[in-house]
Structure formats: structure tokens, C-alpha cells
Amino acid sequence: MSTATALTMAGRSLRISRRSPDALIAALMLPVMLMLIFVYFFGGAIDTGTEYVTYVVPGAMLLCAGFGAASTAVSVADDMSKGIVDRLRSLDVGGVPILAGHVAASVVRNLLSTTLVLLVALAIGFRPSGGPLALLAAAGLLVAYITAISWLAAALGLLAKSPEAAGGFTFLMMFLPYPSSAFVPIDTMPSWLHGFAGHQPLTPVIESLRALLLDQPAGSTPWTALAWCAGITALALTLAVTLFRVRTR
């Protein structure tokens, strides 16, 4: 894969995002609004053993990444439905650079949106207490998660037959933070939900971010989170490349 071609495709995807400011603003503001709703509407009724804003920020960051990844799926499906991919392939641009460009743009957009969420959280009382290395590790884990779900979104965009269907396919990514430890402790959920909430991919990522940001013991949880991210990335990348070949025969 040509790195220069992938960067060119990423620049193209970012320019397309800039031409749709309404969609970009919605993707940026909705996670912030949801975080504010949880903190100010429900936070007083939820006992997490700490200030609720401190507890909820890691989950809000992953929720933000899920909304951002949804736009990636829609962009990929839009390219496929409008024949843009055929034009790019006639210029000898391969499938992997095209998809990698969408993913790279998704990572940039998601980092901007999660930074916005973090800035708003700081404004309303969130105070990370982790040291520089812990904060750097948290940033690296967040990038690994965003990359994983961006590749998954690209695969879902190829699986969908239209941009509208792609938006529907990404609902699961936006739903997964709720049955996890993102907004409430798992032990407050119904007992039949504990197994899924405790062992789904987002819970170790959230717990790792919470531990790293707040200088709490993390144990082996960050390694579990990284294993999930690596597995999802490998599976989604393989699926995306395979689907691209099938769709462009």
C-alpha cells in the first residue's frame, strides 16, 4: 500500500467532512450533550463511589468515538453507491489505500471530537490524576480503539447497499457503551446482564481508561483491552478488504 496514496485519500475524506458542517457539528455535539445529560440529569441519582463526572468521562469518550465511526460507514457506502470507487480504481488507486484513507480521516475526526468531550468534562469538574506516562498510555489505548471501530465501520459501509443502511448497521457500535461499565457500575444491572456487560469489548477499554486517567490500579485490564482492539482491527481489516474485492469485481 502506498502511504502517500492513503494520505491523499485521507485528505479527501477530511475535505468531504468539511463540506458537511451540519453533520460534523452533530457528531461533535451529540456526545457532549449526552455527557451533560448523564451528569446533570441522572448523576445525582447514581452512586459510583466518586463524583459522577469523574466516573462517566471514559464512557463518554468511547460513545463519541462510536458516533464518529458511524459517519465513516456512511462515507464508504456513499463512495460505493456513487461510483467514486470505480473512478479511483481507473486511476490505479487500490482498495486498501481507499479504505485506509477513510479510516485515517475517521481517526482524526474522532480525536478532535473526543478532545472536545474532554475539554467540556474539564470545564464541569473532571480532574485526571494520572501521571504523564499513564495519560500517554490512555491516549494510545484510545487511538487503538478508535482505529479498531473505524475499520469495523468501513467494513459495515461496504456491507451496506446504501448510505442509509450503513447508518443503521452502525447502531450496535453506538449502543454497546450502554450495557457496559460506561455509565453505571455493572453490579447495579440485572444479574442476567452481568455476563455480557462484564465481558464485552468496551468494558475493559473503559475500565483501563478510567484507571489510567485517575491513577487507579489497572492490573491486566489494559492488556485485555488492547487484545480486543487488535482482534477487532484484524478481523475488520480482513473483512473490509474481502468485501471490497467482492463489491468491485
mmCIF file of N, CA, C and O in Angstrom, residues 9-61:
data_model
loop_
_atom_site.group_PDB
_atom_site.id
_atom_site.type_symbol
_atom_site.label_atom_id
_atom_site.label_comp_id
_atom_site.label_asym_id
_atom_site.label_seq_id
_atom_site.Cartn_x
_atom_site.Cartn_y
_atom_site.Cartn_z
ATOM 1 N N MET A 9 -5.984 10.028 0.125
ATOM 2 C CA MET A 9 -7.368 9.617 0.329
ATOM 3 C C MET A 9 -7.909 10.124 1.669
ATOM 4 O O MET A 9 -9.080 10.499 1.779
ATOM 5 N N ALA A 10 -7.040 10.150 2.703
ATOM 6 C CA ALA A 10 -7.463 10.685 3.997
ATOM 7 C C ALA A 10 -7.777 12.174 3.884
ATOM 8 O O ALA A 10 -8.775 12.657 4.440
ATOM 9 N N GLY A 11 -6.933 12.904 3.152
ATOM 10 C CA GLY A 11 -7.197 14.320 2.942
ATOM 11 C C GLY A 11 -8.507 14.541 2.208
ATOM 12 O O GLY A 11 -9.265 15.468 2.529
ATOM 13 N N ARG A 12 -8.779 13.690 1.230
ATOM 14 C CA ARG A 12 -10.051 13.785 0.503
ATOM 15 C C ARG A 12 -11.228 13.586 1.462
ATOM 16 O O ARG A 12 -12.206 14.352 1.420
ATOM 17 N N SER A 13 -11.144 12.586 2.320
ATOM 18 C CA SER A 13 -12.240 12.306 3.255
ATOM 19 C C SER A 13 -12.447 13.464 4.231
ATOM 20 O O SER A 13 -13.582 13.812 4.565
ATOM 21 N N LEU A 14 -11.353 14.070 4.678
ATOM 22 C CA LEU A 14 -11.476 15.207 5.597
ATOM 23 C C LEU A 14 -12.092 16.413 4.896
ATOM 24 O O LEU A 14 -12.892 17.145 5.495
ATOM 25 N N ARG A 15 -11.753 16.615 3.637
ATOM 26 C CA ARG A 15 -12.353 17.730 2.890
ATOM 27 C C ARG A 15 -13.843 17.502 2.701
ATOM 28 O O ARG A 15 -14.648 18.454 2.778
ATOM 29 N N ILE A 16 -14.242 16.256 2.472
ATOM 30 C CA ILE A 16 -15.664 15.949 2.341
ATOM 31 C C ILE A 16 -16.394 16.249 3.651
ATOM 32 O O ILE A 16 -17.497 16.802 3.656
ATOM 33 N N SER A 17 -15.766 15.908 4.783
ATOM 34 C CA SER A 17 -16.362 16.202 6.091
ATOM 35 C C SER A 17 -16.537 17.696 6.278
ATOM 36 O O SER A 17 -17.547 18.151 6.813
ATOM 37 N N ARG A 18 -15.562 18.466 5.822
ATOM 38 C CA ARG A 18 -15.627 19.920 5.962
ATOM 39 C C ARG A 18 -16.760 20.513 5.137
ATOM 40 O O ARG A 18 -17.303 21.572 5.482
ATOM 41 N N ARG A 19 -17.134 19.824 4.059
ATOM 42 C CA ARG A 19 -18.223 20.332 3.217
ATOM 43 C C ARG A 19 -19.592 20.013 3.792
ATOM 44 O O ARG A 19 -20.611 20.452 3.250
ATOM 45 N N SER A 20 -19.632 19.212 4.864
ATOM 46 C CA SER A 20 -20.910 18.882 5.523
ATOM 47 C C SER A 20 -20.838 19.334 6.971
ATOM 48 O O SER A 20 -20.793 18.504 7.900
ATOM 49 N N PRO A 21 -20.814 20.645 7.205
ATOM 50 C CA PRO A 21 -20.625 21.131 8.577
ATOM 51 C C PRO A 21 -21.751 20.737 9.523
ATOM 52 O O PRO A 21 -21.517 20.550 10.715
ATOM 53 N N ASP A 22 -22.988 20.589 8.993
ATOM 54 C CA ASP A 22 -24.094 20.207 9.870
ATOM 55 C C ASP A 22 -23.879 18.816 10.449
ATOM 56 O O ASP A 22 -24.078 18.586 11.653
ATOM 57 N N ALA A 23 -23.465 17.867 9.598
ATOM 58 C CA ALA A 23 -23.210 16.512 10.078
ATOM 59 C C ALA A 23 -22.021 16.486 11.024
ATOM 60 O O ALA A 23 -22.026 15.769 12.035
ATOM 61 N N LEU A 24 -20.994 17.283 10.734
ATOM 62 C CA LEU A 24 -19.810 17.328 11.579
ATOM 63 C C LEU A 24 -20.145 17.905 12.951
ATOM 64 O O LEU A 24 -19.718 17.374 13.991
ATOM 65 N N ILE A 25 -20.932 18.982 12.964
ATOM 66 C CA ILE A 25 -21.319 19.600 14.234
ATOM 67 C C ILE A 25 -22.170 18.643 15.061
ATOM 68 O O ILE A 25 -21.995 18.529 16.281
ATOM 69 N N ALA A 26 -23.071 17.922 14.390
ATOM 70 C CA ALA A 26 -23.913 16.958 15.108
ATOM 71 C C ALA A 26 -23.055 15.857 15.728
ATOM 72 O O ALA A 26 -23.275 15.462 16.890
ATOM 73 N N ALA A 27 -22.068 15.357 14.985
ATOM 74 C CA ALA A 27 -21.194 14.301 15.503
ATOM 75 C C ALA A 27 -20.353 14.795 16.666
ATOM 76 O O ALA A 27 -20.023 14.030 17.578
ATOM 77 N N LEU A 28 -20.003 16.091 16.654
ATOM 78 C CA LEU A 28 -19.206 16.663 17.727
ATOM 79 C C LEU A 28 -20.049 16.969 18.965
ATOM 80 O O LEU A 28 -19.626 16.718 20.099
ATOM 81 N N MET A 29 -21.247 17.483 18.758
ATOM 82 C CA MET A 29 -22.025 17.993 19.872
ATOM 83 C C MET A 29 -22.881 16.942 20.567
ATOM 84 O O MET A 29 -23.132 17.054 21.772
ATOM 85 N N LEU A 30 -23.339 15.936 19.827
ATOM 86 C CA LEU A 30 -24.239 14.960 20.438
ATOM 87 C C LEU A 30 -23.603 14.229 21.617
ATOM 88 O O LEU A 30 -24.229 14.107 22.679
ATOM 89 N N PRO A 31 -22.361 13.716 21.506
ATOM 90 C CA PRO A 31 -21.754 13.078 22.675
ATOM 91 C C PRO A 31 -21.589 14.032 23.859
ATOM 92 O O PRO A 31 -21.737 13.635 25.016
ATOM 93 N N VAL A 32 -21.252 15.310 23.573
ATOM 94 C CA VAL A 32 -21.135 16.298 24.652
ATOM 95 C C VAL A 32 -22.476 16.481 25.341
ATOM 96 O O VAL A 32 -22.563 16.508 26.584
ATOM 97 N N MET A 33 -23.543 16.591 24.558
ATOM 98 C CA MET A 33 -24.875 16.756 25.131
ATOM 99 C C MET A 33 -25.275 15.543 25.965
ATOM 100 O O MET A 33 -25.852 15.683 27.056
ATOM 101 N N LEU A 34 -24.964 14.337 25.472
ATOM 102 C CA LEU A 34 -25.298 13.136 26.232
ATOM 103 C C LEU A 34 -24.526 13.085 27.553
ATOM 104 O O LEU A 34 -25.074 12.705 28.589
ATOM 105 N N MET A 35 -23.251 13.477 27.521
ATOM 106 C CA MET A 35 -22.474 13.507 28.753
ATOM 107 C C MET A 35 -23.074 14.496 29.742
ATOM 108 O O MET A 35 -23.218 14.184 30.940
ATOM 109 N N LEU A 36 -23.461 15.671 29.280
ATOM 110 C CA LEU A 36 -24.073 16.674 30.161
ATOM 111 C C LEU A 36 -25.406 16.182 30.718
ATOM 112 O O LEU A 36 -25.727 16.426 31.888
ATOM 113 N N ILE A 37 -26.174 15.479 29.879
ATOM 114 C CA ILE A 37 -27.454 14.936 30.351
ATOM 115 C C ILE A 37 -27.223 13.915 31.460
ATOM 116 O O ILE A 37 -27.883 13.945 32.505
ATOM 117 N N PHE A 38 -26.275 12.998 31.258
ATOM 118 C CA PHE A 38 -25.997 11.994 32.277
ATOM 119 C C PHE A 38 -25.499 12.641 33.561
ATOM 120 O O PHE A 38 -25.917 12.264 34.657
ATOM 121 N N VAL A 39 -24.599 13.625 33.431
ATOM 122 C CA VAL A 39 -24.012 14.245 34.629
ATOM 123 C C VAL A 39 -25.048 15.043 35.399
ATOM 124 O O VAL A 39 -25.189 14.901 36.628
ATOM 125 N N TYR A 40 -25.826 15.872 34.708
ATOM 126 C CA TYR A 40 -26.710 16.801 35.408
ATOM 127 C C TYR A 40 -28.131 16.266 35.624
ATOM 128 O O TYR A 40 -28.803 16.670 36.570
ATOM 129 N N PHE A 41 -28.606 15.377 34.767
ATOM 130 C CA PHE A 41 -29.949 14.845 34.937
ATOM 131 C C PHE A 41 -29.976 13.596 35.806
ATOM 132 O O PHE A 41 -30.867 13.425 36.630
ATOM 133 N N PHE A 42 -29.004 12.693 35.570
ATOM 134 C CA PHE A 42 -29.036 11.396 36.241
ATOM 135 C C PHE A 42 -27.924 11.201 37.266
ATOM 136 O O PHE A 42 -28.013 10.311 38.108
ATOM 137 N N GLY A 43 -26.872 12.010 37.197
ATOM 138 C CA GLY A 43 -25.710 11.793 38.045
ATOM 139 C C GLY A 43 -26.007 11.816 39.522
ATOM 140 O O GLY A 43 -25.424 11.045 40.302
ATOM 141 N N GLY A 44 -26.937 12.677 39.941
ATOM 142 C CA GLY A 44 -27.264 12.766 41.359
ATOM 143 C C GLY A 44 -27.949 11.535 41.903
ATOM 144 O O GLY A 44 -27.968 11.314 43.120
ATOM 145 N N ALA A 45 -28.524 10.718 41.035
ATOM 146 C CA ALA A 45 -29.241 9.522 41.474
ATOM 147 C C ALA A 45 -28.405 8.259 41.362
ATOM 148 O O ALA A 45 -28.865 7.179 41.725
ATOM 149 N N ILE A 46 -27.179 8.367 40.852
ATOM 150 C CA ILE A 46 -26.335 7.198 40.613
ATOM 151 C C ILE A 46 -25.141 7.241 41.555
ATOM 152 O O ILE A 46 -24.373 8.215 41.549
ATOM 153 N N ASP A 47 -24.990 6.208 42.353
ATOM 154 C CA ASP A 47 -23.884 6.130 43.309
ATOM 155 C C ASP A 47 -22.749 5.305 42.700
ATOM 156 O O ASP A 47 -22.883 4.100 42.508
ATOM 157 N N THR A 48 -21.659 5.974 42.385
ATOM 158 C CA THR A 48 -20.498 5.287 41.820
ATOM 159 C C THR A 48 -19.299 5.312 42.757
ATOM 160 O O THR A 48 -18.219 4.845 42.398
ATOM 161 N N GLY A 49 -19.476 5.879 43.943
ATOM 162 C CA GLY A 49 -18.376 5.977 44.890
ATOM 163 C C GLY A 49 -17.455 7.151 44.641
ATOM 164 O O GLY A 49 -16.459 7.315 45.344
ATOM 165 N N THR A 50 -17.777 7.955 43.661
ATOM 166 C CA THR A 50 -16.981 9.136 43.333
ATOM 167 C C THR A 50 -17.896 10.144 42.645
ATOM 168 O O THR A 50 -19.079 9.880 42.422
ATOM 169 N N GLU A 51 -17.344 11.326 42.323
ATOM 170 C CA GLU A 51 -18.120 12.289 41.558
ATOM 171 C C GLU A 51 -18.526 11.658 40.230
ATOM 172 O O GLU A 51 -17.695 11.040 39.554
ATOM 173 N N TYR A 52 -19.789 11.837 39.858
ATOM 174 C CA TYR A 52 -20.268 11.121 38.672
ATOM 175 C C TYR A 52 -19.540 11.564 37.410
ATOM 176 O O TYR A 52 -19.274 10.754 36.519
ATOM 177 N N VAL A 53 -19.183 12.841 37.301
ATOM 178 C CA VAL A 53 -18.471 13.300 36.109
ATOM 179 C C VAL A 53 -17.126 12.584 35.986
ATOM 180 O O VAL A 53 -16.667 12.275 34.875
ATOM 181 N N THR A 54 -16.500 12.282 37.114
ATOM 182 C CA THR A 54 -15.241 11.545 37.092
ATOM 183 C C THR A 54 -15.444 10.128 36.567
ATOM 184 O O THR A 54 -14.604 9.591 35.836
ATOM 185 N N TYR A 55 -16.568 9.534 36.949
ATOM 186 C CA TYR A 55 -16.850 8.158 36.531
ATOM 187 C C TYR A 55 -17.224 8.075 35.057
ATOM 188 O O TYR A 55 -16.841 7.134 34.355
ATOM 189 N N VAL A 56 -17.971 9.058 34.555
ATOM 190 C CA VAL A 56 -18.632 8.917 33.257
ATOM 191 C C VAL A 56 -17.770 9.321 32.066
ATOM 192 O O VAL A 56 -18.047 8.912 30.931
ATOM 193 N N VAL A 57 -16.700 10.088 32.287
ATOM 194 C CA VAL A 57 -15.936 10.631 31.166
ATOM 195 C C VAL A 57 -15.356 9.552 30.240
ATOM 196 O O VAL A 57 -15.469 9.666 29.011
ATOM 197 N N PRO A 58 -14.731 8.478 30.739
ATOM 198 C CA PRO A 58 -14.208 7.463 29.800
ATOM 199 C C PRO A 58 -15.290 6.874 28.899
ATOM 200 O O PRO A 58 -15.062 6.678 27.697
ATOM 201 N N GLY A 59 -16.465 6.604 29.455
ATOM 202 C CA GLY A 59 -17.555 6.084 28.631
ATOM 203 C C GLY A 59 -18.030 7.090 27.608
ATOM 204 O O GLY A 59 -18.351 6.736 26.463
ATOM 205 N N ALA A 60 -18.073 8.366 27.994
ATOM 206 C CA ALA A 60 -18.494 9.408 27.050
ATOM 207 C C ALA A 60 -17.513 9.522 25.890
ATOM 208 O O ALA A 60 -17.911 9.776 24.744
ATOM 209 N N MET A 61 -16.232 9.316 26.157
ATOM 210 C CA MET A 61 -15.231 9.382 25.089
ATOM 211 C C MET A 61 -15.426 8.248 24.078
ATOM 212 O O MET A 61 -15.319 8.456 22.867
#
